[in-house]
Structures are given as C-alpha cells and as structure tokens.
Short mmCIF file of C-alpha atoms in Angstrom, two decimals:
data_model
loop_
_atom_site.label_atom_id
_atom_site.label_comp_id
_atom_site.label_asym_id
_atom_site.label_seq_id
_atom_site.Cartn_x
_atom_site.Cartn_y
_atom_site.Cartn_z
CA UNK A 1 27.20 21.55 46.81
CA UNK A 2 28.65 24.71 48.46
CA UNK A 3 26.40 26.52 50.81
CA UNK A 4 26.62 29.65 48.70
CA UNK A 5 24.70 28.02 45.86
CA UNK A 6 21.41 28.75 47.69
CA UNK A 7 19.38 28.95 44.48
CA UNK A 8 20.03 25.29 43.76
CA UNK A 9 18.02 24.42 46.86
CA UNK A 10 14.52 25.22 48.08
CA UNK A 11 11.47 26.41 46.26
CA UNK A 12 12.15 27.99 42.83
CA UNK A 13 8.84 29.86 43.17
CA UNK A 14 10.03 31.41 46.42
CA UNK A 15 13.33 32.45 44.85
CA UNK A 16 11.67 33.99 41.81
CA UNK A 17 9.08 35.84 43.90
CA UNK A 18 11.58 37.20 46.46
CA UNK A 19 14.17 38.23 43.88
CA UNK A 20 11.57 39.82 41.59
CA UNK A 21 9.92 41.80 44.30
CA UNK A 22 13.20 43.08 45.75
CA UNK A 23 14.36 43.97 42.23
CA UNK A 24 11.06 45.78 41.68
CA UNK A 25 11.55 47.88 44.85
CA UNK A 26 15.05 48.79 43.64
CA UNK A 27 13.66 49.89 40.29
CA UNK A 28 10.88 51.77 41.99
CA UNK A 29 13.36 53.81 43.93
CA UNK A 30 15.09 54.85 40.67
CA UNK A 31 11.80 55.92 39.07
CA UNK A 32 10.63 57.79 42.21
CA UNK A 33 13.93 59.69 42.39
CA UNK A 34 13.41 60.90 38.85
CA UNK A 35 10.00 62.14 39.80
CA UNK A 36 11.44 63.83 42.90
CA UNK A 37 14.10 65.53 40.81
CA UNK A 38 11.49 66.84 38.41
CA UNK A 39 9.26 67.92 41.30
CA UNK A 40 11.87 69.96 43.11
CA UNK A 41 13.14 71.55 39.88
CA UNK A 42 9.63 72.47 38.87
CA UNK A 43 9.39 74.41 42.15
CA UNK A 44 12.05 76.76 40.80
CA UNK A 45 9.39 78.15 38.48
CA UNK A 46 11.78 77.87 35.56
CA UNK A 47 10.48 75.63 32.80
CA UNK A 48 13.94 75.58 31.15
CA UNK A 49 15.30 73.67 34.22
CA UNK A 50 12.73 70.93 33.88
CA UNK A 51 13.26 70.73 30.13
CA UNK A 52 17.00 70.55 30.62
CA UNK A 53 16.72 67.46 32.86
CA UNK A 54 14.34 65.93 30.33
CA UNK A 55 16.86 66.31 27.50
CA UNK A 56 19.68 65.01 29.71
CA UNK A 57 17.65 62.00 30.77
CA UNK A 58 17.60 60.72 27.22
CA UNK A 59 21.39 60.41 27.24
CA UNK A 60 21.57 59.19 30.84
CA UNK A 61 19.32 56.25 29.83
CA UNK A 62 21.98 55.02 27.37
CA UNK A 63 24.77 55.27 29.95
CA UNK A 64 22.71 53.37 32.53
CA UNK A 65 21.88 50.77 29.87
CA UNK A 66 25.55 50.09 29.48
CA UNK A 67 25.86 49.50 33.24
CA UNK A 68 22.87 47.17 33.24
CA UNK A 69 24.41 45.20 30.33
CA UNK A 70 27.72 44.57 32.13
CA UNK A 71 25.92 43.73 35.33
CA UNK A 72 24.07 41.00 33.37
CA UNK A 73 27.46 39.56 32.52
CA UNK A 74 28.42 39.58 36.13
CA UNK A 75 25.21 37.77 37.14
CA UNK A 76 25.45 35.18 34.37
CA UNK A 77 29.16 34.35 34.82
CA UNK A 78 29.30 34.37 38.59
CA UNK A 79 26.10 32.43 39.15
CA UNK A 80 27.16 29.65 36.85
CA UNK A 81 30.51 29.38 38.68
CA UNK A 82 28.74 29.38 42.04
CA UNK A 83 26.33 26.67 40.85
CA UNK A 84 29.22 24.44 39.77
CA UNK A 85 30.81 24.82 43.14
CA UNK A 86 33.91 26.68 41.86
CA UNK A 87 34.09 29.59 44.31
CA UNK A 88 37.57 30.64 43.19
CA UNK A 89 36.38 30.96 39.58
CA UNK A 90 33.36 33.02 40.80
CA UNK A 91 35.72 35.39 42.70
CA UNK A 92 37.99 35.70 39.66
CA UNK A 93 35.03 36.49 37.35
CA UNK A 94 33.66 39.01 39.86
CA UNK A 95 36.78 41.09 40.00
CA UNK A 96 37.35 40.85 36.30
CA UNK A 97 33.84 42.00 35.41
CA UNK A 98 34.23 44.89 37.87
CA UNK A 99 37.58 45.97 36.26
CA UNK A 100 36.06 45.55 32.79
CA UNK A 101 33.04 47.68 33.63
CA UNK A 102 34.93 50.54 35.34
CA UNK A 103 37.55 50.65 32.55
CA UNK A 104 34.93 50.59 29.80
CA UNK A 105 32.74 53.23 31.46
CA UNK A 106 35.74 55.48 32.04
CA UNK A 107 36.54 55.37 28.31
CA UNK A 108 32.91 56.25 27.57
CA UNK A 109 33.06 59.25 29.93
CA UNK A 110 36.39 60.39 28.32
CA UNK A 111 34.81 60.22 24.87
CA UNK A 112 31.37 61.58 25.73
CA UNK A 113 32.09 64.45 28.17
CA UNK A 114 33.41 67.06 25.64
CA UNK A 115 30.68 66.08 23.12
CA UNK A 116 27.77 66.70 25.55
CA UNK A 117 26.77 70.17 24.21
CA UNK A 118 26.84 68.97 20.63
CA UNK A 119 24.71 65.91 21.37
CA UNK A 120 22.15 67.99 23.33
CA UNK A 121 21.99 70.50 20.48
CA UNK A 122 21.42 67.66 18.01
CA UNK A 123 18.46 66.28 19.95
CA UNK A 124 16.83 69.65 20.22
CA UNK A 125 18.06 71.59 23.23
CA UNK A 126 18.64 75.32 22.57
CA UNK A 127 19.29 78.53 24.39
CA UNK A 128 19.24 78.53 28.21
CA UNK A 129 17.81 74.95 28.23
CA UNK A 130 20.97 73.80 26.37
CA UNK A 131 23.17 75.59 28.87
CA UNK A 132 21.41 74.07 31.86
CA UNK A 133 21.28 70.58 30.29
CA UNK A 134 25.02 70.75 29.58
CA UNK A 135 25.85 71.71 33.13
CA UNK A 136 23.57 68.94 34.49
CA UNK A 137 24.88 66.23 32.24
CA UNK A 138 28.55 67.08 32.43
CA UNK A 139 28.41 66.77 36.21
CA UNK A 140 26.28 63.65 36.30
CA UNK A 141 28.16 61.73 33.61
CA UNK A 142 31.31 61.82 35.78
CA UNK A 143 29.58 59.33 37.98
CA UNK A 144 29.17 56.72 35.26
CA UNK A 145 32.05 54.54 36.54
CA UNK A 146 30.41 54.67 39.96
CA UNK A 147 27.08 53.58 38.49
CA UNK A 148 28.83 50.79 36.67
CA UNK A 149 30.64 49.53 39.80
CA UNK A 150 27.49 49.64 41.92
CA UNK A 151 25.39 47.83 39.30
CA UNK A 152 28.02 45.16 38.92
CA UNK A 153 28.21 44.76 42.68
CA UNK A 154 24.40 44.34 42.74
CA UNK A 155 24.64 41.81 39.90
CA UNK A 156 27.22 39.75 41.83
CA UNK A 157 24.97 39.74 44.89
CA UNK A 158 21.98 38.64 42.77
CA UNK A 159 24.20 35.85 41.41
CA UNK A 160 24.70 34.70 44.96
CA UNK A 161 21.00 34.86 45.61
CA UNK A 162 21.29 37.85 47.96
CA UNK A 163 18.57 39.95 46.28
CA UNK A 164 17.90 41.92 49.50
CA UNK A 165 21.36 43.47 49.67
CA UNK A 166 21.30 44.02 45.89
CA UNK A 167 18.12 46.07 46.44
CA UNK A 168 19.78 48.10 49.11
CA UNK A 169 22.22 49.51 46.53
CA UNK A 170 19.57 51.39 44.49
CA UNK A 171 17.32 51.98 47.47
CA UNK A 172 20.06 53.66 49.47
CA UNK A 173 21.14 55.71 46.47
CA UNK A 174 17.56 56.87 45.95
CA UNK A 175 17.17 57.92 49.59
CA UNK A 176 20.47 59.86 49.59
CA UNK A 177 19.47 61.59 46.32
CA UNK A 178 16.01 62.57 47.68
CA UNK A 179 17.59 64.02 50.87
CA UNK A 180 20.28 65.96 49.13
CA UNK A 181 18.12 67.39 46.39
CA UNK A 182 16.31 70.11 48.46
CA UNK A 183 19.50 70.93 50.38
CA UNK A 184 21.63 71.55 47.28
CA UNK A 185 18.85 72.91 44.96
CA UNK A 186 17.28 75.32 47.42
CA UNK A 187 19.48 75.44 50.56
CA UNK A 188 22.65 76.24 48.65
CA UNK A 189 20.86 77.78 45.69
CA UNK A 190 22.59 75.60 43.15
CA UNK A 191 19.45 74.80 41.08
CA UNK A 192 20.00 72.31 38.24
CA UNK A 193 23.65 71.91 39.19
CA UNK A 194 22.58 71.05 42.74
CA UNK A 195 20.32 68.27 41.38
CA UNK A 196 23.21 66.92 39.39
CA UNK A 197 25.61 67.02 42.36
CA UNK A 198 23.01 65.30 44.56
CA UNK A 199 22.72 62.42 42.01
CA UNK A 200 26.47 62.23 41.66
CA UNK A 201 27.05 61.93 45.43
CA UNK A 202 24.26 59.36 45.66
CA UNK A 203 26.02 57.21 43.04
CA UNK A 204 29.24 57.16 45.05
CA UNK A 205 27.20 56.15 48.07
CA UNK A 206 25.77 53.29 46.03
CA UNK A 207 29.35 52.13 45.36
CA UNK A 208 30.02 52.01 49.08
CA UNK A 209 26.86 49.94 49.75
CA UNK A 210 27.62 47.45 46.93
CA UNK A 211 31.35 47.19 47.92
CA UNK A 212 30.36 46.42 51.56
CA UNK A 213 28.04 43.67 50.44
CA UNK A 214 30.33 42.05 47.82
CA UNK A 215 33.65 42.45 49.70
CA UNK A 216 32.89 42.44 53.42
CA UNK A 217 29.72 40.34 53.67
CA UNK A 218 30.29 37.77 50.87
CA UNK A 219 34.08 38.19 50.34
CA UNK A 220 33.57 37.64 46.60
CA UNK A 221 36.33 39.74 45.03
CA UNK A 222 39.41 37.80 44.02
CA UNK A 223 42.89 39.18 43.38
CA UNK A 224 43.24 40.94 40.03
CA UNK A 225 45.51 39.23 37.51
CA UNK A 226 46.04 40.77 34.08
CA UNK A 227 46.39 37.49 32.18
CA UNK A 228 43.21 36.08 33.80
CA UNK A 229 41.40 39.31 32.93
CA UNK A 230 42.39 39.04 29.29
CA UNK A 231 41.18 35.43 29.38
CA UNK A 232 37.76 36.45 30.82
CA UNK A 233 37.28 39.68 28.79
CA UNK A 234 35.98 37.79 25.71
CA UNK A 235 33.37 35.90 27.74
CA UNK A 236 32.24 39.16 29.44
CA UNK A 237 31.97 40.96 26.03
CA UNK A 238 29.98 38.09 24.51
CA UNK A 239 27.24 38.75 27.06
CA UNK A 240 27.58 42.46 27.66
CA UNK A 241 27.61 43.71 24.02
CA UNK A 242 24.38 41.87 22.99
CA UNK A 243 22.77 43.01 26.28
CA UNK A 244 23.65 46.62 25.43
CA UNK A 245 22.12 46.24 22.01
CA UNK A 246 19.03 44.60 23.61
CA UNK A 247 18.57 47.60 25.93
CA UNK A 248 18.74 49.92 22.90
CA UNK A 249 15.61 48.41 21.33
CA UNK A 250 13.15 50.01 23.76
CA UNK A 251 13.98 53.61 22.70
CA UNK A 252 13.70 52.49 19.10
CA UNK A 253 10.16 51.14 19.72
CA UNK A 254 9.24 54.29 21.66
CA UNK A 255 10.48 56.50 18.79
CA UNK A 256 8.36 54.57 16.27
CA UNK A 257 5.27 54.78 18.52
CA UNK A 258 5.73 58.55 19.10
CA UNK A 259 6.15 59.15 15.35
CA UNK A 260 2.83 57.47 14.56
CA UNK A 261 1.10 59.00 17.61
CA UNK A 262 2.09 62.51 16.60
CA UNK A 263 -0.11 62.21 13.47
CA UNK A 264 -3.18 62.08 15.79
CA UNK A 265 -2.41 65.32 17.50
CA UNK A 266 -1.07 66.61 20.80
CA UNK A 267 -3.79 65.01 22.84
CA UNK A 268 -2.71 61.53 21.68
CA UNK A 269 0.94 62.38 22.33
CA UNK A 270 0.07 63.57 25.82
CA UNK A 271 -1.80 60.33 26.53
CA UNK A 272 1.09 58.14 25.38
CA UNK A 273 3.47 60.26 27.49
CA UNK A 274 1.23 59.76 30.57
CA UNK A 275 0.98 56.02 29.92
CA UNK A 276 4.77 55.94 29.50
CA UNK A 277 5.19 57.34 33.02
CA UNK A 278 2.64 55.04 34.60
CA UNK A 279 4.03 51.79 33.07
CA UNK A 280 7.44 51.75 34.81
CA UNK A 281 5.89 52.38 38.17
CA UNK A 282 2.96 49.92 37.89
CA UNK A 283 4.84 47.13 36.08
CA UNK A 284 8.29 47.43 37.68
CA UNK A 285 7.79 43.90 39.04
CA UNK A 286 7.68 42.64 35.46
CA UNK A 287 10.72 44.60 34.41
CA UNK A 288 12.62 43.08 37.34
CA UNK A 289 11.76 39.54 36.29
CA UNK A 290 14.64 39.02 33.84
CA UNK A 291 17.16 39.98 36.50
CA UNK A 292 15.44 37.71 39.01
CA UNK A 293 15.18 34.59 36.83
CA UNK A 294 18.78 34.85 35.53
CA UNK A 295 20.64 33.94 38.75
CA UNK A 296 18.31 31.01 39.45
CA UNK A 297 18.95 29.65 35.95
CA UNK A 298 22.68 30.34 36.11
CA UNK A 299 23.28 28.57 39.44
CA UNK A 300 21.25 25.52 38.46
CA UNK A 301 22.85 25.34 35.05
CA UNK A 302 26.24 25.30 36.75
CA UNK A 303 24.93 22.57 39.05
CA UNK A 304 23.46 20.65 36.06
CA UNK A 305 20.00 20.77 37.63
CA UNK A 306 17.74 20.95 34.59
CA UNK A 307 14.73 19.90 36.58
CA UNK A 308 15.08 23.06 38.67
CA UNK A 309 15.66 25.16 35.55
CA UNK A 310 12.31 24.02 34.10
CA UNK A 311 10.70 24.69 37.50
CA UNK A 312 12.23 28.18 37.56
CA UNK A 313 10.66 28.98 34.22
CA UNK A 314 7.27 27.73 35.38
CA UNK A 315 7.60 29.68 38.60
CA UNK A 316 8.38 32.85 36.67
CA UNK A 317 5.28 32.40 34.54
CA UNK A 318 3.13 31.92 37.61
CA UNK A 319 4.64 34.98 39.27
CA UNK A 320 4.06 37.08 36.10
CA UNK A 321 0.44 35.92 35.75
CA UNK A 322 -0.36 36.72 39.39
CA UNK A 323 1.40 40.08 39.31
CA UNK A 324 -0.24 41.11 36.03
CA UNK A 325 -3.71 39.91 37.13
CA UNK A 326 -3.55 42.06 40.27
CA UNK A 327 -2.02 45.12 38.66
CA UNK A 328 -4.30 45.05 35.59
CA UNK A 329 -7.36 44.97 37.81
CA UNK A 330 -5.83 47.80 39.82
CA UNK A 331 -5.26 49.90 36.66
CA UNK A 332 -8.80 49.30 35.54
CA UNK A 333 -10.11 50.50 38.93
CA UNK A 334 -7.99 53.67 39.07
CA UNK A 335 -8.29 54.74 35.40
CA UNK A 336 -10.62 57.72 36.25
CA UNK A 337 -8.22 58.77 39.02
CA UNK A 338 -5.32 58.77 36.55
CA UNK A 339 -7.29 60.94 34.12
CA UNK A 340 -8.02 63.36 36.90
CA UNK A 341 -4.46 63.50 38.39
CA UNK A 342 -2.86 64.13 35.03
CA UNK A 343 -5.60 66.56 34.00
CA UNK A 344 -6.08 64.72 30.74
CA UNK A 345 -8.26 66.09 27.97
CA UNK A 346 -11.23 64.13 26.65
CA UNK A 347 -9.18 62.66 23.81
CA UNK A 348 -6.25 61.78 26.11
CA UNK A 349 -8.62 60.26 28.63
CA UNK A 350 -10.04 57.92 25.99
CA UNK A 351 -6.61 56.50 25.26
CA UNK A 352 -5.75 56.14 28.96
CA UNK A 353 -9.00 54.28 29.58
CA UNK A 354 -8.41 52.08 26.54
CA UNK A 355 -4.95 51.16 27.81
CA UNK A 356 -6.20 50.44 31.32
CA UNK A 357 -9.13 48.32 30.12
CA UNK A 358 -7.86 46.42 27.11
CA UNK A 359 -4.03 46.79 26.63
CA UNK A 360 -2.50 46.40 30.04
CA UNK A 361 -3.03 42.55 29.91
CA UNK A 362 -0.30 42.43 27.20
CA UNK A 363 2.37 42.92 29.86
CA UNK A 364 1.87 39.28 30.87
CA UNK A 365 3.06 38.29 27.36
CA UNK A 366 5.84 40.85 27.58
CA UNK A 367 6.92 39.10 30.78
CA UNK A 368 7.23 35.88 28.75
CA UNK A 369 9.72 37.70 26.56
CA UNK A 370 11.63 38.90 29.61
CA UNK A 371 11.83 35.31 30.78
CA UNK A 372 13.18 34.23 27.42
CA UNK A 373 15.76 37.00 27.52
CA UNK A 374 16.92 35.76 30.89
CA UNK A 375 17.28 32.25 29.54
CA UNK A 376 19.34 33.27 26.53
CA UNK A 377 21.47 35.83 28.39
CA UNK A 378 22.38 33.42 31.16
CA UNK A 379 22.74 30.21 29.15
CA UNK A 380 25.10 31.31 26.39
CA UNK A 381 22.96 32.75 23.60
CA UNK A 382 22.74 36.52 24.31
CA UNK A 383 22.46 37.47 20.63
CA UNK A 384 19.12 35.62 20.50
CA UNK A 385 17.86 38.02 23.16
CA UNK A 386 18.99 40.91 21.02
CA UNK A 387 17.19 39.57 17.95
CA UNK A 388 13.98 38.97 19.91
CA UNK A 389 13.91 42.43 21.41
CA UNK A 390 14.76 44.19 18.14
CA UNK A 391 12.18 41.99 16.45
CA UNK A 392 9.53 43.21 18.93
CA UNK A 393 10.74 46.84 18.53
CA UNK A 394 10.47 46.71 14.68
CA UNK A 395 8.37 43.89 13.22
CA UNK A 396 6.34 43.69 16.41
CA UNK A 397 5.71 47.44 16.46
CA UNK A 398 5.73 49.34 13.16
CA UNK A 399 3.57 47.24 10.83
CA UNK A 400 1.12 46.29 13.59
CA UNK A 401 0.44 49.81 14.85
CA UNK A 402 0.24 51.05 11.22
CA UNK A 403 -2.37 48.38 10.45
CA UNK A 404 -4.54 48.71 13.50
CA UNK A 405 -4.45 52.52 13.40
CA UNK A 406 -6.25 52.32 10.08
CA UNK A 407 -9.30 50.90 11.80
CA UNK A 408 -8.99 52.04 15.41
CA UNK A 409 -7.31 55.49 15.05
CA UNK A 410 -5.01 56.32 17.98
CA UNK A 411 -6.29 53.34 19.96
CA UNK A 412 -4.85 51.10 17.25
CA UNK A 413 -1.34 52.19 18.17
CA UNK A 414 -1.70 50.86 21.68
CA UNK A 415 -3.49 47.76 20.45
CA UNK A 416 -0.83 47.10 17.82
CA UNK A 417 1.85 47.24 20.49
CA UNK A 418 -0.17 44.77 22.58
CA UNK A 419 -0.48 42.34 19.66
CA UNK A 420 3.27 42.56 19.05
CA UNK A 421 3.92 41.71 22.76
CA UNK A 422 1.64 38.68 22.45
CA UNK A 423 3.37 37.41 19.30
CA UNK A 424 6.97 37.90 20.43
CA UNK A 425 6.28 36.93 24.01
CA UNK A 426 4.89 33.52 22.90
CA UNK A 427 7.61 33.09 20.30
CA UNK A 428 10.42 33.95 22.71
CA UNK A 429 9.08 31.75 25.45
CA UNK A 430 8.70 28.77 23.06
CA UNK A 431 12.29 29.26 21.84
CA UNK A 432 13.59 29.50 25.42
CA UNK A 433 11.85 26.23 26.43
CA UNK A 434 13.21 24.39 23.39
CA UNK A 435 16.72 25.72 24.05
CA UNK A 436 16.72 24.45 27.62
CA UNK A 437 15.54 21.07 26.35
CA UNK A 438 18.36 21.13 23.76
CA UNK A 439 20.95 21.87 26.48
CA UNK A 440 19.50 19.03 28.61
CA UNK A 441 19.76 16.53 25.70
CA UNK A 442 23.30 17.65 24.99
CA UNK A 443 24.28 17.15 28.59
CA UNK A 444 22.66 13.72 28.63
CA UNK A 445 24.56 12.67 25.47
CA UNK A 446 27.84 13.89 27.02
CA UNK A 447 27.31 11.91 30.21
CA UNK A 448 26.30 8.68 28.47
CA UNK A 449 29.69 7.96 26.74
CA UNK A 450 31.62 8.79 29.91
CA UNK A 451 29.55 6.30 31.83
CA UNK A 452 30.08 3.58 29.26
CA UNK A 453 33.86 4.22 29.32
CA UNK A 454 34.07 4.09 33.10
CA UNK A 455 31.49 1.94 34.82
CA UNK A 456 32.96 2.66 38.27
CA UNK A 457 32.60 6.45 37.92
CA UNK A 458 30.34 7.74 40.77
CA UNK A 459 27.18 9.57 39.70
#
C-alpha cells in the first residue's frame, strides 16, 4: 500500500479525533471572524452597517455551501483513489475537481452579481441598509472562485489525511481577515466596503495556503486534460449536487423553527437567535465530524478494508459521545453566564436554560446523522444523505415542534427539534451500518467467483 494512504494504517480512533479537532478549529476561525466583523462594524455606531452584513450573510451562506459541496466531491474521489493505491488517478481527480469548482463558481458569480440588489430587496433590505449590503456583497462575491479553490484544496489534503494543513487554510484566512478589518474599516475609513475588501483579500490568501499544501508539499495536481475532465465531471456532479441540496436543508429547518417561534413573541425569537449563535461555536467539533470521517472511509474503501471502515464508524461514535458529554456539561454549568452576557429577558433566559439543561444532549444523535451523511457521501449514495437531511428538516422538525409546542409552549419548539434529531440520527446511523455491510457482502461475492476461476491468484 502506498505510503500516502496513511488512513489505512494506525488507530482509526486517533485519525477521527485528530481530523475532527483540526476541522473544528478551522470552523471556529470562520465563526470567530464573523463575530469580529460584526464587532468592528458595530463600533461605527451605524446600525445599518451591521444589518447590511446580516442580510448579506444569508446569501454568502449559500455560496459557501456550494464550495463545501464540491470539496466533499474532492475528498470522496481522491481518498478512494489514494486508498486503492492509484496515485495518478488521485492527481487526475484532484485537478479535475479544482477546474470543475472554479468554472462552476465563476458561472455563479457571473449570474448572481448583477442580481444582488434585487435579491437583497426581496429578503427585506431597504434604504441605506440595502445600499450598504449591495456594496458589501458585490465585493465579497467576487471571491467565490477563490473560496471554492481553497476549500477544494483543503478537501484534497483531508483526503490525504493531512488535516493539519487543511486547517491552516481557514485558520490563516481568519487571521488575515481579523488583521485587515480594523486597518481598512477604521484606518482607511472604508467602513462596510473595508470589511468586504478584508474578507476578499483573506480568501485569496487562503488560495495561496491551499495551493502550497496541495502542489508543493503533496504534489497532488495532475496535468489537465479536457477529455479526462469530461469523463470525471459526471462523477463529481453525482456527489456535489446532492451535497449542495443537503446543505440547503439547514436554512429550511431554521426557517420553520423561526416561523413557529415568532408566534411566542420577541423574547422567544431572541432566545432562539442567541442559541443559534452559541451552537456553532460550542458544537463545531460535531459539525466537523462528517468531513473527518469521510476521508478515513474513502481511503479504506479504496483499499477494501471493511474492518477498518467499521472501526472508523465506532471511533466516530465514541468521539461524538465524549465530545458531547463534555460540552453538554459545560453548557449546563455556564447557562447563567450566557443569560447575563446576552442580557436575556426572563422569558428568553428560560429558553436558554431549557436548551442548556435538556436539549443540548440531542447533538450526540445529530452527530450520528453526520456520520451517516459521511458514509453515503463517500461510498456512492449521496442522494441518501440529501433525503436524510431534508427528512430531518421537514418531517423531523415541523410536525414535532408543532405537537410539543401545544403542551410545552416555546420550550416545545426546542424539544421537538431534539426529538427529530434523535429519530433521524438513529435512523441514519442504522441505514449507514447496513449499507457498509451490504458493500462488504457484495465485495465478498465478487471475490469468491474470481478465486474459484483462478486458484493460483494471490490474495
């Protein structure tokens, strides 16, 4: 087995832990940069500036989701080739996914850029807020191909098992953004435009970091060939398109939750908004789990190591349980501090405490769903991931929060979401286990006839 297939050797628990934690640090840097942006802009004393970035962020989320989806393709396709020992195929797929992503994102920019004011107006931005949001978004959206390239580069490095350098991509971008923000916003007096330019420059810096890792450290970009690109484009799309749809399910669930929450008044809405800001920071290690398990599964699937694939799943569950146990206890201990920091009203404080005490545990079951998504995305059934996520966002959200809200008021909305996570987490995990067993049986049945036809074939 080639030396590069490092995830086919050693402890699967160690691989899952290290790749999840480095992925969590990378995600943390993104969330913290968002907070830094909002902090600096709030210092301008102009509420329209903060609101403008808030409106723009809703659209930026979708563009980043596209980059994440294509990077999932890169991780799945490259890791499988690495695991099978075909380095040339891995290099070919790496360059083709990169070209695919940059071309696709450039088309999105070309289509989206002139429509930015109309989209912002549609989602509610008006007056000066609309003007500032348009300026911010039209600058930032130009960096979408750079985001795509850097995410694909990070995905390729995760496929190789180099989670540390993959983390450097987002970490370095976050640091550059945080340094440039005060210089451009206050030093040059550019305000919202300065924040956008800082983020744009940071994204090009991310490209440089990812290119250095993929090209100079790992030498993993092959020579581009149009015919080979056309041959690979279908396989890339079969993973990327369902992954894009999967990423769109979260805003759908959030919209359903906010619609029901609004019927309980502004205090309930404020509490859900506060919880929504706390969750990505506290549970970023869970959100990174899917991207961590995927390369381990991909390499070992390519190497036909089903024993290690089963071990990887078990290791991911152990990691998720330990992480959630520690963080749920932490949330319980700091719930009064959260109420004080966010200056929550009595009604909002009740919801925050209910989440910290009774609902946070559900993220363990949500982690089971993330593990299942990694299985299906990396082992050839990405549309199953889409169905599971949309199932959780609809059937696992709307009827449950409506039912429990009848008896528990606003607390029922949070509890209904938790029950949905338990149901779809267990269902997805069971389906993922059975799917791996099916692949294993299929592989065994394919090997058996070849052995009977050629008794001298080496194992």
